[in-house]
Amino acid sequence: MKRGVILLVLMLVTVLLGVRPGAGAGEAVTLRVTWMGWPRNEVMPFVETFEKNNPGIRVNIQLVPFSQLFQALEVQLRSPSTAPDVYIVDGPNTASYAARGLLLPLDRFYSKEELADYLSAGIAQGLYRGQLYSAPYVSSTQILYYNRTLFREAGLTPPPADPRTPWTWDQVVAAAKKLTGAGRWGFLFEQTADPYQILAVPESLGARIVSPDGLRANGYVNSPKFVEAMTWYQRLFTDWKVSPQGIDDLSTSQQYFGTGRVAMLVGEMWNVNILRKAYPNLFWGASPHPYFAGGKPVTPTGSWHVGIYPNTKTVDAAVAFVKYITGPAAAQQWFLVHGHTPVRKSIFKNLPGIFSEQPWRVAQYQLDHTSVPRPETPCYLEYYTILHETMRDIDQGAEVKRALDQAAAQIDTVCAKYRQ
Amino acid sequence: MPSIASRVAAAGRVRVGGWGALARARRHFVPYLLLAPAFVGLATFKLWPIAEAMRQSLMASGVMVGTDRFIGWGNYLTLARNPVFWHSLRVTVLFSLVINPAQTAAALGLALLVFRAGPGIGWLRTLFFLPMTVSIVITSLIWQLILDPHAGLLNSMLAAGGLPMQPFLTSPRQALSSIILLATWKGAGYWMMFVLAGLTQIPGELFEAAGLDGAGTWQTFRSITLPLLRRVLAFVLVADTAVNFLMFAPVYLLTLGGPAGSTDLLMFETYKTAFRLLDMGRASAMAMVILAIILLVAAAEMRLLRADYGY
């Protein structure tokens, strides 16, 4: 009897010790954030500022390197217990996450005035069936970098600085041919074979790249104009040989340009900082993204957005964090710290010293006038994966029409699950 | 005083009469009890995932989490109609036919090389085994540098010797061979250890007797060493085959199935289908196909190399 009483008391004490006061107003809320693997010393000041201004919220942020980010998110988003509250969303994947019920609609948290500060391409990328599912964080644009020294040595006129008069692709190829030779190439796409980069080529010819509902590729990815564009792309590697084959990584492309092994590079604005830091002796210039004569200038755009997981238990904290980090002040600070192309018009207005000068002058013009966002389709990840492989095969010499036919068939099969 | 062994046996022996399997089991439950933890581990981490994959291969992956539909053989039929799957299967079979004999032969060769006493032979064995201690990820990345088409170590040596530089991983004709090369570099030393163990099992008297009868090195190797190594070589071949069918890391890191699909091994296709094309059902079906192939090939190899001797 006595032993039983002692045991009962012990059990009661253990249970009472385990009981904690519920998460009340004074209790700290932990926000789980899965973020892109940018340098920790650049990201943490933003997190610390947020925590200081929001004492009830603790941010548990995970920085995942780019190469693992999408798989890591797919695994985390499979179940509510492992899903983050806030996560970084690659713009064109918004539709895919939204269609799978993995994003909270954000319209009710934003006023019309707040949304007006964003570039229209940015808003377009965050929409799915008319609702905003991800907040634009940054954008991107591609410009033509060229090596001034090599152009001068070859006695060639360099491409123009005025964003309203870009070179045509014919002019680029003509110059590239003269600059190729002796272990050097004339031209390179920074993200060779990547649909983000290369789709601007068929689009400049006027090709439609996917069906209006975004789920069918047959008749689009293998249309005559698309085939023509990809044949031109292939000739850069196999026929004119102005581009080196086998480059699969954008840091390698940057290296080739920085060390003078490639005379012209179509690349993103981040090269401005990269070239300044890693290749300070390189004498380079910036020109607008080329286009096909008779077609229209088209520039790739779009970048990271931020989304909220629908089952999050901390909607208020999540919204506060999202609106802070993508807000005008933090976004502008992120531009100054990291050099990421802005998606907010206020940043252009607030920094005239930067945006009225080369090369950001070209960037702003393109963002306002020639940017074409990637298509809104829940099947973007699959579309991108298959097209990426196909473009790689094409620059290695595969027969263009057959490769694109096969890609279209594969895409249609794989995207069938979204048609039900 | 009864021995410990007999006392353990007695403890396990319940006074149950009968000769049936159940009765025998009840009499000898101690060994089963001792095996239980290992079996639980095996069931949890190997058998249950396989069963789960089998179940998932019969489902069509729904868009929303939890909306999978049962479609029976649907995924397998889709695979059978998919030219990419057949291409991947062909590449994997070709890869298998080359790498498994090559690695087994390399293991045998290295083992014979170091199966002797002598100064520093231990160092040599360690050197051959060392690549196994490096992770496959690091191995792949370093080999990527070695095989770089423009400035790699191998190409620099070729250029210095007046030979043309090779595209290696960037050529559809050389990419698969390059992966076979790096996988063999990594694995040969590991399998060498097994063959070495097998060599030490061969009774020395046989070699002595052969020597006395006037048998040469080749004769000895062919008539004594090789036949008595059958069991070990069978093990190496079967285990190596299974491991190589699952080859993934070098493809994922270096070639992503290219160029032109020349390194599109089945494991990579499975990964791509699951995590890039977001089709778990079809990926599970592919995994089941890989499992079936491994079982078939392993069974064939074991039959071929069955050892009908003892010593």
XYZ file of C-alpha atoms in Angstrom:
731
model
C 0.000 0.000 0.000
C 2.724 2.461 0.995
C 4.772 1.585 -2.100
C 1.699 2.131 -4.252
C 1.133 5.609 -2.805
C 4.753 6.646 -3.392
C 4.531 5.361 -6.976
C 1.320 7.286 -7.585
C 2.854 10.503 -6.223
C 5.940 10.027 -8.421
C 3.776 9.533 -11.507
C 1.712 12.615 -10.711
C 4.821 14.751 -10.240
C 6.242 13.534 -13.563
C 3.033 14.359 -15.380
C 2.768 17.807 -13.809
C 6.376 18.611 -14.696
C 5.610 17.736 -18.293
C 2.614 20.020 -18.502
C 3.559 23.437 -19.816
C 1.456 26.549 -20.202
C -0.021 26.681 -23.706
C 1.426 28.995 -26.341
C -0.091 32.226 -25.143
C 0.573 35.782 -26.138
C 3.887 35.850 -24.294
C 5.128 32.545 -25.686
C 7.729 32.604 -28.484
C 6.577 31.284 -31.842
C 9.140 29.417 -33.928
C 8.976 29.988 -37.655
C 10.563 27.276 -39.811
C 12.016 28.770 -42.962
C 13.657 26.859 -45.811
C 15.770 29.321 -47.753
C 18.128 29.334 -50.704
C 21.779 28.727 -49.734
C 22.995 32.300 -50.054
C 25.990 33.235 -47.915
C 25.079 33.030 -44.261
C 26.743 36.327 -43.424
C 24.514 38.072 -45.984
C 21.229 36.469 -44.907
C 21.498 36.428 -41.098
C 21.422 40.239 -40.591
C 17.930 40.248 -42.116
C 16.806 37.418 -39.846
C 18.272 39.144 -36.794
C 16.600 42.455 -37.650
C 13.255 40.684 -38.010
C 13.641 38.878 -34.682
C 14.590 42.144 -32.976
C 11.505 43.898 -34.348
C 9.263 40.909 -33.573
C 10.271 39.695 -30.120
C 7.614 36.986 -30.029
C 8.929 35.226 -33.127
C 12.009 33.031 -33.435
C 13.158 32.258 -36.971
C 14.664 28.819 -37.567
C 16.150 29.275 -41.040
C 17.714 26.517 -43.113
C 20.004 27.550 -46.002
C 20.023 24.807 -48.652
C 22.491 24.913 -51.579
C 20.872 25.396 -54.976
C 21.735 21.946 -56.317
C 19.832 20.272 -53.455
C 17.131 22.882 -52.894
C 14.320 21.542 -55.068
C 14.689 17.942 -53.962
C 14.939 19.047 -50.314
C 11.722 21.067 -50.668
C 9.919 18.174 -52.368
C 10.836 15.883 -49.502
C 9.961 18.450 -46.817
C 6.628 19.375 -48.391
C 5.411 15.780 -48.463
C 3.935 15.953 -44.983
C 2.772 18.721 -42.627
C 5.134 17.566 -39.887
C 8.244 18.160 -41.979
C 7.053 21.107 -44.055
C 8.496 24.557 -43.399
C 6.180 27.471 -42.557
C 7.792 29.797 -45.081
C 9.852 28.699 -48.036
C 11.685 30.072 -51.006
C 9.856 29.364 -54.248
C 11.495 29.395 -57.648
C 9.066 31.700 -59.483
C 7.853 29.373 -62.246
C 7.285 26.544 -59.758
C 4.545 28.612 -58.078
C 1.842 27.023 -60.236
C 3.140 23.535 -59.474
C 3.176 24.054 -55.700
C -0.190 25.843 -55.814
C -1.839 23.071 -57.866
C -0.595 20.533 -55.322
C -2.049 22.528 -52.425
C 1.348 23.492 -51.006
C 0.949 27.294 -51.017
C -1.359 29.647 -49.127
C -3.133 32.264 -51.309
C -1.722 35.663 -50.409
C -4.192 38.104 -52.011
C -5.878 39.032 -48.733
C -2.574 40.153 -47.199
C -1.684 42.674 -49.904
C -3.312 45.971 -50.836
C -3.513 47.231 -54.423
C -0.913 49.904 -53.646
C 1.498 47.335 -52.293
C 1.150 45.176 -55.390
C 1.613 48.169 -57.710
C 5.255 48.448 -56.649
C 6.064 45.116 -58.322
C 7.067 44.642 -61.964
C 4.143 43.066 -63.838
C 6.303 40.091 -64.860
C 6.962 39.434 -61.176
C 3.277 39.413 -60.254
C 2.494 37.250 -63.300
C 4.985 34.635 -62.115
C 3.378 34.477 -58.659
C -0.137 33.891 -59.994
C -1.988 30.630 -60.426
C -5.505 30.764 -61.826
C -5.752 34.458 -60.997
C -4.701 34.217 -57.353
C -1.378 35.306 -55.918
C 0.366 32.356 -54.300
C 3.939 33.581 -53.917
C 5.386 37.012 -53.188
C 8.061 38.154 -55.654
C 11.431 38.571 -53.948
C 13.876 39.269 -56.755
C 13.896 39.136 -60.544
C 16.478 38.608 -63.260
C 17.415 39.781 -66.701
C 20.050 38.709 -69.189
C 22.448 41.055 -70.943
C 25.286 40.612 -73.400
C 28.684 41.002 -71.742
C 31.609 41.432 -74.117
C 35.383 41.555 -73.741
C 36.447 45.042 -74.854
C 40.105 44.090 -75.188
C 39.410 41.194 -77.563
C 37.100 43.324 -79.693
C 39.705 46.062 -79.924
C 42.496 43.620 -80.779
C 40.372 42.135 -83.576
C 39.465 45.595 -84.829
C 35.735 44.879 -84.495
C 32.948 47.292 -83.593
C 31.644 46.257 -80.199
C 27.903 45.735 -79.581
C 25.970 48.900 -78.662
C 25.332 50.146 -75.135
C 21.858 51.538 -75.902
C 19.191 49.118 -74.682
C 16.800 50.281 -77.397
C 19.034 49.004 -80.216
C 20.271 45.503 -79.404
C 22.383 43.522 -81.812
C 20.674 40.847 -83.896
C 21.772 37.253 -83.481
C 23.279 37.422 -86.979
C 25.527 40.258 -85.854
C 26.524 38.282 -82.775
C 27.424 35.191 -84.807
C 29.376 37.261 -87.363
C 31.488 38.822 -84.605
C 31.816 35.497 -82.782
C 33.212 33.790 -85.877
C 35.954 36.402 -86.121
C 36.763 36.076 -82.424
C 36.986 32.277 -82.365
C 40.326 30.571 -82.695
C 43.560 29.775 -80.860
C 41.856 28.184 -77.837
C 39.264 30.943 -77.633
C 35.558 31.007 -78.492
C 33.424 33.898 -79.668
C 30.178 33.375 -77.766
C 28.602 31.481 -74.869
C 25.248 31.351 -73.085
C 25.883 31.492 -69.347
C 23.344 28.766 -68.606
C 23.909 26.610 -71.672
C 21.003 24.289 -72.494
C 18.909 25.683 -69.631
C 15.323 26.434 -70.742
C 15.297 29.561 -68.551
C 18.043 30.959 -70.776
C 17.408 29.343 -74.134
C 13.610 29.663 -74.456
C 14.209 33.344 -75.269
C 15.620 32.162 -78.613
C 12.459 30.511 -80.029
C 10.328 33.169 -78.342
C 12.248 35.853 -80.207
C 11.283 34.104 -83.452
C 7.650 34.257 -82.377
C 7.257 30.623 -81.362
C 4.731 29.643 -78.673
C 6.467 27.379 -76.213
C 3.527 25.598 -74.554
C -0.262 25.275 -74.869
C -2.423 27.953 -73.197
C -3.327 25.599 -70.336
C 0.377 24.856 -69.919
C -0.059 21.084 -70.083
C 0.611 20.231 -73.710
C 3.879 20.550 -75.596
C 3.118 18.707 -78.837
C 2.694 21.279 -81.583
C 4.556 23.885 -79.554
C 7.952 22.522 -78.559
C 8.207 20.855 -81.974
C 6.608 23.599 -84.059
C 8.512 24.758 -87.189
C 9.598 28.039 -85.535
C 10.819 26.230 -82.411
C 12.726 23.724 -84.536
C 14.225 26.582 -86.546
C 15.340 28.355 -83.374
C 16.900 25.226 -81.865
C 18.651 24.429 -85.146
C 20.234 27.883 -85.000
C 21.225 27.163 -81.395
C 22.812 23.864 -82.399
C 24.843 25.485 -85.152
C 26.632 27.620 -82.565
C 28.260 24.419 -81.254
C 28.460 22.026 -84.177
C 28.521 24.096 -87.345
C 30.053 27.509 -86.684
C 31.801 26.170 -83.560
C 31.756 29.562 -81.877
C 30.634 28.051 -78.553
C 32.525 25.406 -76.563
C 30.690 22.133 -76.059
C 30.431 20.290 -72.781
C 29.971 23.228 -70.426
C 27.250 22.341 -67.987
C 27.711 24.781 -65.141
C 27.237 28.512 -64.985
C 30.325 29.044 -62.839
C 32.387 27.436 -65.621
C 30.830 29.813 -68.168
C 31.658 32.756 -65.900
C 35.226 31.505 -65.621
C 35.573 31.206 -69.381
C 34.444 34.802 -69.841
C 36.454 36.131 -66.925
C 39.665 34.552 -68.159
C 39.143 35.731 -71.722
C 38.518 32.280 -73.216
C 35.119 33.461 -74.423
C 34.649 36.897 -75.979
C 30.882 37.336 -75.470
C 28.650 35.995 -72.723
C 24.884 36.320 -72.430
C 24.419 36.243 -68.674
C 22.577 37.574 -65.675
C 23.276 40.811 -63.800
C 25.089 38.926 -61.021
C 28.128 38.919 -63.277
C 28.563 42.620 -62.505
C 29.653 41.745 -58.969
C 31.379 38.493 -59.933
C 33.536 40.125 -62.586
C 34.399 43.023 -60.302
C 35.475 40.706 -57.465
C 37.081 37.790 -59.294
C 38.374 39.355 -62.503
C 39.102 43.008 -61.682
C 41.524 43.358 -64.581
C 38.990 42.310 -67.202
C 37.986 45.207 -69.475
C 34.366 44.442 -70.297
C 31.253 46.166 -71.576
C 27.501 45.584 -71.406
C 25.041 45.461 -74.289
C 21.349 44.521 -74.438
C 20.263 40.895 -75.031
C 20.300 40.077 -78.791
C 17.226 39.148 -80.844
C 16.317 37.744 -84.256
C 15.991 40.329 -87.013
C 12.330 40.370 -88.029
C 11.365 38.974 -84.650
C 11.044 40.745 -81.334
C 13.491 41.305 -78.470
C 12.724 38.831 -75.685
C 14.648 38.605 -72.410
C 14.422 35.862 -69.800
C 13.179 37.057 -66.445
C 11.911 35.915 -63.091
C 13.665 34.558 -60.076
C 12.918 33.781 -56.457
C 9.576 34.236 -54.743
C 8.529 33.439 -51.179
C 5.582 31.272 -50.186
C 3.690 30.161 -47.089
C 2.703 26.565 -46.381
C -1.101 26.350 -46.052
C -1.158 24.168 -42.917
C 1.173 26.411 -40.990
C 0.041 26.977 -37.427
C 1.606 30.419 -37.392
C 0.004 32.294 -40.280
C 0.442 35.720 -38.670
C 4.136 35.196 -37.995
C 4.645 33.736 -41.474
C 2.926 36.667 -43.163
C 4.927 39.112 -41.042
C 8.186 37.480 -42.114
C 7.243 37.297 -45.789
C 6.101 40.909 -45.922
C 9.267 41.991 -44.119
C 11.808 40.124 -46.212
C 10.139 40.982 -49.537
C 9.188 44.462 -48.364
C 10.611 47.617 -49.994
C 13.264 48.305 -47.349
C 14.653 44.776 -46.956
C 14.462 44.076 -50.712
C 16.438 47.227 -51.437
C 18.998 46.310 -48.794
C 19.233 42.798 -50.297
C 19.940 44.348 -53.696
C 22.761 46.426 -52.235
C 24.187 43.474 -50.305
C 23.780 40.662 -52.808
C 23.343 42.404 -56.145
C 20.193 40.489 -57.059
C 18.165 42.127 -59.840
C 15.235 43.907 -58.156
C 11.560 43.221 -58.822
C 10.295 46.398 -57.094
C 9.941 49.622 -59.055
C 10.675 51.683 -55.929
C 14.243 50.343 -55.863
C 14.913 51.733 -59.347
C 13.460 55.081 -58.229
C 15.435 55.205 -54.999
C 18.832 54.464 -56.551
C 19.104 56.662 -59.658
C 22.882 56.706 -59.289
C 22.977 53.004 -60.155
C 20.115 52.619 -62.571
C 20.878 55.515 -64.884
C 24.366 54.154 -65.560
C 25.672 51.157 -67.516
C 25.017 48.284 -67.073
C 21.955 48.657 -64.810
C 20.438 51.072 -67.301
C 20.176 48.182 -69.768
C 18.742 45.942 -67.056
C 15.985 48.349 -66.063
C 14.976 48.982 -69.677
C 14.715 45.247 -70.372
C 12.783 44.595 -67.150
C 10.274 47.238 -68.169
C 9.993 46.443 -71.886
C 11.241 43.056 -73.117
C 10.895 40.609 -70.201
C 8.804 37.519 -70.870
C 8.110 35.431 -67.767
C 8.150 31.655 -67.881
C 4.753 30.055 -68.592
C 2.216 29.565 -65.801
C 1.827 25.797 -65.624
C 1.633 23.313 -62.749
C 3.816 21.077 -64.879
C 6.760 23.486 -65.081
C 9.270 21.329 -63.169
C 8.648 18.363 -65.461
C 8.544 20.532 -68.598
C 11.831 22.122 -67.597
C 13.571 18.825 -66.745
C 12.711 17.200 -70.067
C 13.484 20.267 -72.166
C 16.791 20.795 -70.326
C 17.927 17.279 -71.259
C 16.759 17.744 -74.828
C 18.584 21.041 -75.234
C 21.732 19.388 -73.910
C 21.383 16.632 -76.476
C 20.821 19.238 -79.180
C 23.977 21.169 -78.419
C 25.820 17.846 -78.530
C 24.584 17.289 -82.083
C 21.348 15.278 -81.792
C 18.879 15.571 -84.682
C 16.791 18.589 -83.714
C 13.289 17.688 -84.986
C 13.464 14.143 -83.627
C 14.768 15.281 -80.229
C 12.018 17.895 -79.920
C 9.318 15.411 -81.045
C 10.445 12.998 -78.366
C 10.552 15.777 -75.761
C 7.011 16.880 -76.668
C 5.716 13.305 -76.351
C 7.421 12.830 -72.982
C 6.149 16.147 -71.636
C 2.593 15.362 -72.675
C 2.755 11.943 -70.985
C 4.236 13.285 -67.782
C 1.905 16.283 -67.570
C -1.174 14.099 -68.102
C -1.652 13.786 -64.353
C -2.515 17.488 -64.135
C -5.185 17.174 -66.798
C -7.557 15.187 -64.597
C 29.685 -30.842 -15.329
C 27.657 -30.387 -18.504
C 29.261 -27.945 -20.970
C 27.859 -24.463 -21.483
C 26.743 -25.369 -24.955
C 24.776 -28.356 -23.788
C 23.231 -26.327 -20.989
C 22.106 -23.621 -23.425
C 20.741 -26.302 -25.673
C 18.961 -27.881 -22.760
C 17.462 -24.532 -21.782
C 16.084 -24.153 -25.268
C 14.763 -27.626 -25.386
C 11.270 -27.782 -24.114
C 9.913 -31.165 -23.387
C 7.853 -31.373 -26.506
C 7.619 -34.564 -28.351
C 7.307 -34.985 -32.090
C 9.403 -34.618 -35.260
C 7.497 -31.932 -37.125
C 9.061 -28.543 -38.013
C 6.995 -26.715 -35.403
C 8.010 -29.167 -32.739
C 11.642 -28.847 -33.736
C 11.356 -25.079 -33.675
C 9.896 -25.137 -30.233
C 12.784 -27.287 -29.083
C 15.430 -24.935 -30.521
C 13.943 -21.478 -30.056
C 17.130 -19.941 -28.631
C 18.887 -19.475 -31.999
C 15.758 -17.896 -33.448
C 15.571 -15.573 -30.487
C 19.152 -14.502 -31.076
C 18.473 -13.942 -34.767
C 15.386 -11.858 -34.059
C 17.005 -8.398 -33.705
C 18.870 -8.780 -36.992
C 15.731 -9.987 -38.691
C 13.708 -7.071 -37.325
C 16.309 -4.679 -38.726
C 16.276 -6.431 -42.077
C 12.503 -6.385 -42.221
C 12.219 -2.723 -41.236
C 14.926 -1.274 -43.471
C 14.930 -3.660 -46.412
C 11.778 -5.754 -46.739
C 9.188 -3.164 -45.751
C 10.500 -0.459 -48.160
C 10.492 -3.042 -50.949
C 6.899 -3.983 -50.156
C 5.984 -0.296 -49.976
C 7.640 0.353 -53.343
C 5.779 -2.616 -54.797
C 2.503 -1.158 -53.515
C 3.342 2.290 -54.851
C 4.234 0.890 -58.263
C 0.611 -0.179 -58.621
C -0.654 3.361 -57.987
C -0.912 6.408 -60.207
C 0.628 9.375 -58.417
C -2.018 11.969 -57.730
C -1.294 15.677 -57.956
C -2.254 16.351 -54.346
C -0.536 14.415 -51.593
C -2.734 11.452 -50.719
C -4.755 11.212 -53.933
C -3.009 8.211 -55.461
C -5.254 5.858 -57.496
C -4.859 2.118 -57.850
C -4.120 1.288 -61.482
C -2.746 -2.215 -61.324
C -0.163 -2.806 -64.041
C -0.683 0.663 -65.552
C 2.744 2.006 -64.621
C 4.490 -1.081 -65.971
C 2.581 -0.755 -69.247
C 3.576 2.913 -69.483
C 7.189 1.892 -68.958
C 6.951 -0.779 -71.640
C 5.700 1.838 -74.095
C 8.317 4.427 -73.131
C 11.337 4.496 -75.482
C 13.369 6.343 -72.852
C 12.943 3.402 -70.435
C 14.089 0.854 -73.018
C 17.055 3.019 -73.917
C 17.975 3.282 -70.262
C 17.628 -0.485 -69.879
C 19.917 -1.056 -72.863
C 22.532 1.327 -71.472
C 22.359 -0.358 -68.059
C 22.710 -3.857 -69.523
C 25.662 -2.765 -71.671
C 27.229 -1.106 -68.655
C 26.713 -4.265 -66.610
C 28.155 -6.581 -69.246
C 31.357 -4.539 -69.330
C 31.928 -3.452 -65.762
C 31.191 -6.656 -63.854
C 33.668 -8.955 -65.597
C 36.156 -6.074 -65.734
C 35.978 -5.373 -62.021
C 36.072 -9.052 -61.084
C 39.089 -9.598 -63.325
C 40.760 -6.513 -61.869
C 40.101 -7.772 -58.347
C 41.547 -11.161 -59.267
C 44.583 -9.606 -60.892
C 45.313 -7.315 -57.964
C 44.854 -10.135 -55.473
C 47.304 -12.382 -57.312
C 49.717 -9.466 -57.440
C 49.719 -8.941 -53.688
C 49.371 -12.581 -52.656
C 52.944 -13.003 -51.622
C 55.200 -12.237 -48.718
C 57.710 -9.490 -49.115
C 58.841 -6.095 -47.914
C 56.175 -3.469 -48.269
C 53.503 -5.828 -49.618
C 51.218 -4.688 -46.808
C 51.615 -1.090 -47.987
C 50.684 -2.130 -51.513
C 47.544 -3.878 -50.308
C 46.580 -0.786 -48.344
C 47.200 1.417 -51.354
C 44.906 -0.682 -53.523
C 42.221 -0.694 -50.868
C 42.425 3.049 -50.149
C 40.053 4.283 -52.906
C 37.245 2.459 -51.121
C 37.590 4.793 -48.150
C 36.931 7.880 -50.281
C 33.239 8.683 -50.701
C 31.778 8.154 -54.155
C 30.868 11.839 -54.285
C 34.443 13.011 -53.762
C 35.681 10.340 -56.148
C 33.309 11.521 -58.869
C 34.197 15.179 -58.442
C 37.949 14.523 -58.496
C 37.637 12.328 -61.562
C 35.668 15.116 -63.213
C 38.742 17.317 -62.792
C 41.050 14.571 -64.023
C 38.891 13.977 -67.102
C 38.178 17.627 -67.931
C 38.192 17.884 -71.760
C 40.087 21.151 -71.932
C 42.501 21.256 -69.004
C 42.233 17.960 -67.136
C 45.125 15.924 -65.750
C 44.692 13.061 -68.184
C 44.431 15.338 -71.206
C 47.469 17.314 -70.089
C 49.454 14.069 -69.973
C 48.168 13.049 -73.395
C 49.043 16.450 -74.844
C 52.510 16.266 -73.312
C 52.989 12.893 -74.982
C 51.936 14.285 -78.329
C 48.585 12.454 -78.318
C 45.229 14.120 -79.119
C 43.141 15.330 -76.189
C 39.994 13.328 -75.507
C 36.474 14.574 -74.697
C 35.893 11.825 -72.040
C 32.714 12.703 -70.133
C 31.519 15.152 -72.764
C 31.429 12.620 -75.605
C 28.585 10.125 -76.082
C 31.174 7.528 -77.104
C 33.479 7.928 -74.117
C 31.252 9.005 -71.241
C 30.120 5.511 -70.175
C 33.677 4.157 -70.376
C 34.831 7.072 -68.226
C 32.298 6.164 -65.556
C 33.333 2.502 -65.763
C 36.932 3.659 -65.293
C 36.251 5.653 -62.164
C 34.002 2.987 -60.686
C 36.657 0.329 -61.286
C 39.356 2.540 -59.763
C 37.218 2.812 -56.676
C 35.937 -0.730 -56.356
C 38.763 -3.007 -57.505
C 40.691 -2.762 -54.242
C 37.632 -3.597 -52.181
C 36.781 -6.763 -54.127
C 40.476 -7.634 -54.172
C 40.220 -8.201 -50.428
C 37.649 -10.950 -50.896
C 39.668 -12.720 -53.571
C 42.737 -12.408 -51.372
C 40.848 -14.090 -48.548
C 39.839 -16.823 -50.975
C 43.447 -17.304 -52.026
C 44.565 -17.777 -48.453
C 41.963 -20.558 -48.095
C 43.635 -22.711 -50.715
C 45.751 -25.338 -48.935
C 49.457 -24.779 -49.516
C 50.020 -28.505 -50.010
C 48.219 -28.366 -53.349
C 50.702 -25.828 -54.657
C 53.570 -27.881 -53.332
C 52.260 -31.012 -54.961
C 51.753 -29.218 -58.258
C 55.279 -27.878 -58.099
C 56.624 -31.363 -57.488
C 54.683 -32.668 -60.450
C 56.309 -30.011 -62.614
C 53.347 -27.732 -63.226
C 54.196 -24.242 -64.503
C 52.705 -20.973 -63.213
C 49.940 -20.820 -65.800
C 49.094 -24.524 -65.343
C 48.894 -24.054 -61.596
C 46.715 -21.027 -61.975
C 44.354 -22.672 -64.436
C 44.008 -26.046 -62.735
C 44.292 -25.227 -59.048
C 43.881 -21.537 -58.219
C 41.011 -20.642 -60.510
C 38.776 -23.655 -59.789
C 39.262 -23.321 -56.054
C 38.426 -19.623 -56.234
C 35.066 -20.301 -57.863
C 33.037 -19.739 -54.747
C 34.763 -16.457 -53.946
C 34.613 -15.241 -57.529
C 30.945 -16.140 -57.643
C 30.350 -14.048 -54.554
C 32.360 -11.121 -55.917
C 30.597 -11.243 -59.267
C 27.098 -11.441 -57.802
C 27.656 -8.759 -55.164
C 29.408 -6.506 -57.657
C 26.601 -6.961 -60.176
C 24.007 -5.939 -57.611
C 26.007 -2.894 -56.550
C 26.677 -1.788 -60.123
C 23.017 -2.020 -61.088
C 22.437 0.571 -58.406
C 25.141 2.941 -59.706
C 23.826 6.488 -59.320
C 26.201 9.066 -57.848
C 28.658 9.507 -60.758
C 25.813 9.894 -63.241
C 23.957 12.367 -61.029
C 27.051 14.451 -60.367
C 28.900 14.302 -63.677
C 26.715 13.561 -66.670
C 23.010 13.686 -65.689
C 22.386 10.793 -68.044
C 24.076 12.462 -70.992
C 25.634 13.258 -73.281
C 22.887 12.143 -75.640
C 21.621 9.636 -73.080
C 24.787 7.551 -73.232
C 25.064 7.286 -69.445
C 21.346 7.107 -68.680
C 21.492 4.277 -66.156
C 18.257 2.899 -64.712
C 18.866 4.220 -61.178
C 19.257 7.725 -62.551
C 16.082 7.393 -64.611
C 14.288 6.207 -61.475
C 15.512 9.185 -59.476
C 14.581 11.570 -62.278
C 11.098 10.098 -62.617
C 10.520 10.360 -58.867
C 11.924 13.771 -58.049
C 12.037 15.744 -61.300
C 9.038 14.336 -63.110
C 7.179 13.923 -59.795
C 5.806 10.481 -60.706
C 6.391 8.221 -57.695
C 4.265 5.399 -59.085
C 6.249 5.040 -62.273
C 9.538 5.440 -60.412
C 8.558 2.640 -58.032
C 7.702 0.457 -61.013
C 11.182 1.122 -62.391
C 12.715 0.233 -59.049
C 10.802 -3.069 -59.091
C 12.124 -3.794 -62.575
C 15.677 -3.148 -61.373
C 15.086 -5.504 -58.444
C 13.771 -8.228 -60.735
C 16.755 -7.870 -63.057
C 19.239 -8.072 -60.192
C 17.572 -11.219 -58.840
C 17.569 -12.869 -62.257
C 21.168 -11.979 -63.039
C 22.345 -13.009 -59.576
C 20.589 -16.355 -59.884
C 22.132 -16.926 -63.315
C 25.605 -16.030 -62.092
C 25.344 -18.290 -59.062
C 24.235 -21.181 -61.222
C 27.071 -20.564 -63.649
C 29.743 -20.409 -61.008
C 28.450 -23.006 -58.593
C 31.243 -24.738 -56.798
C 31.002 -28.476 -56.485
C 33.956 -29.086 -54.311
C 34.957 -28.744 -50.743
C 38.176 -28.587 -48.885
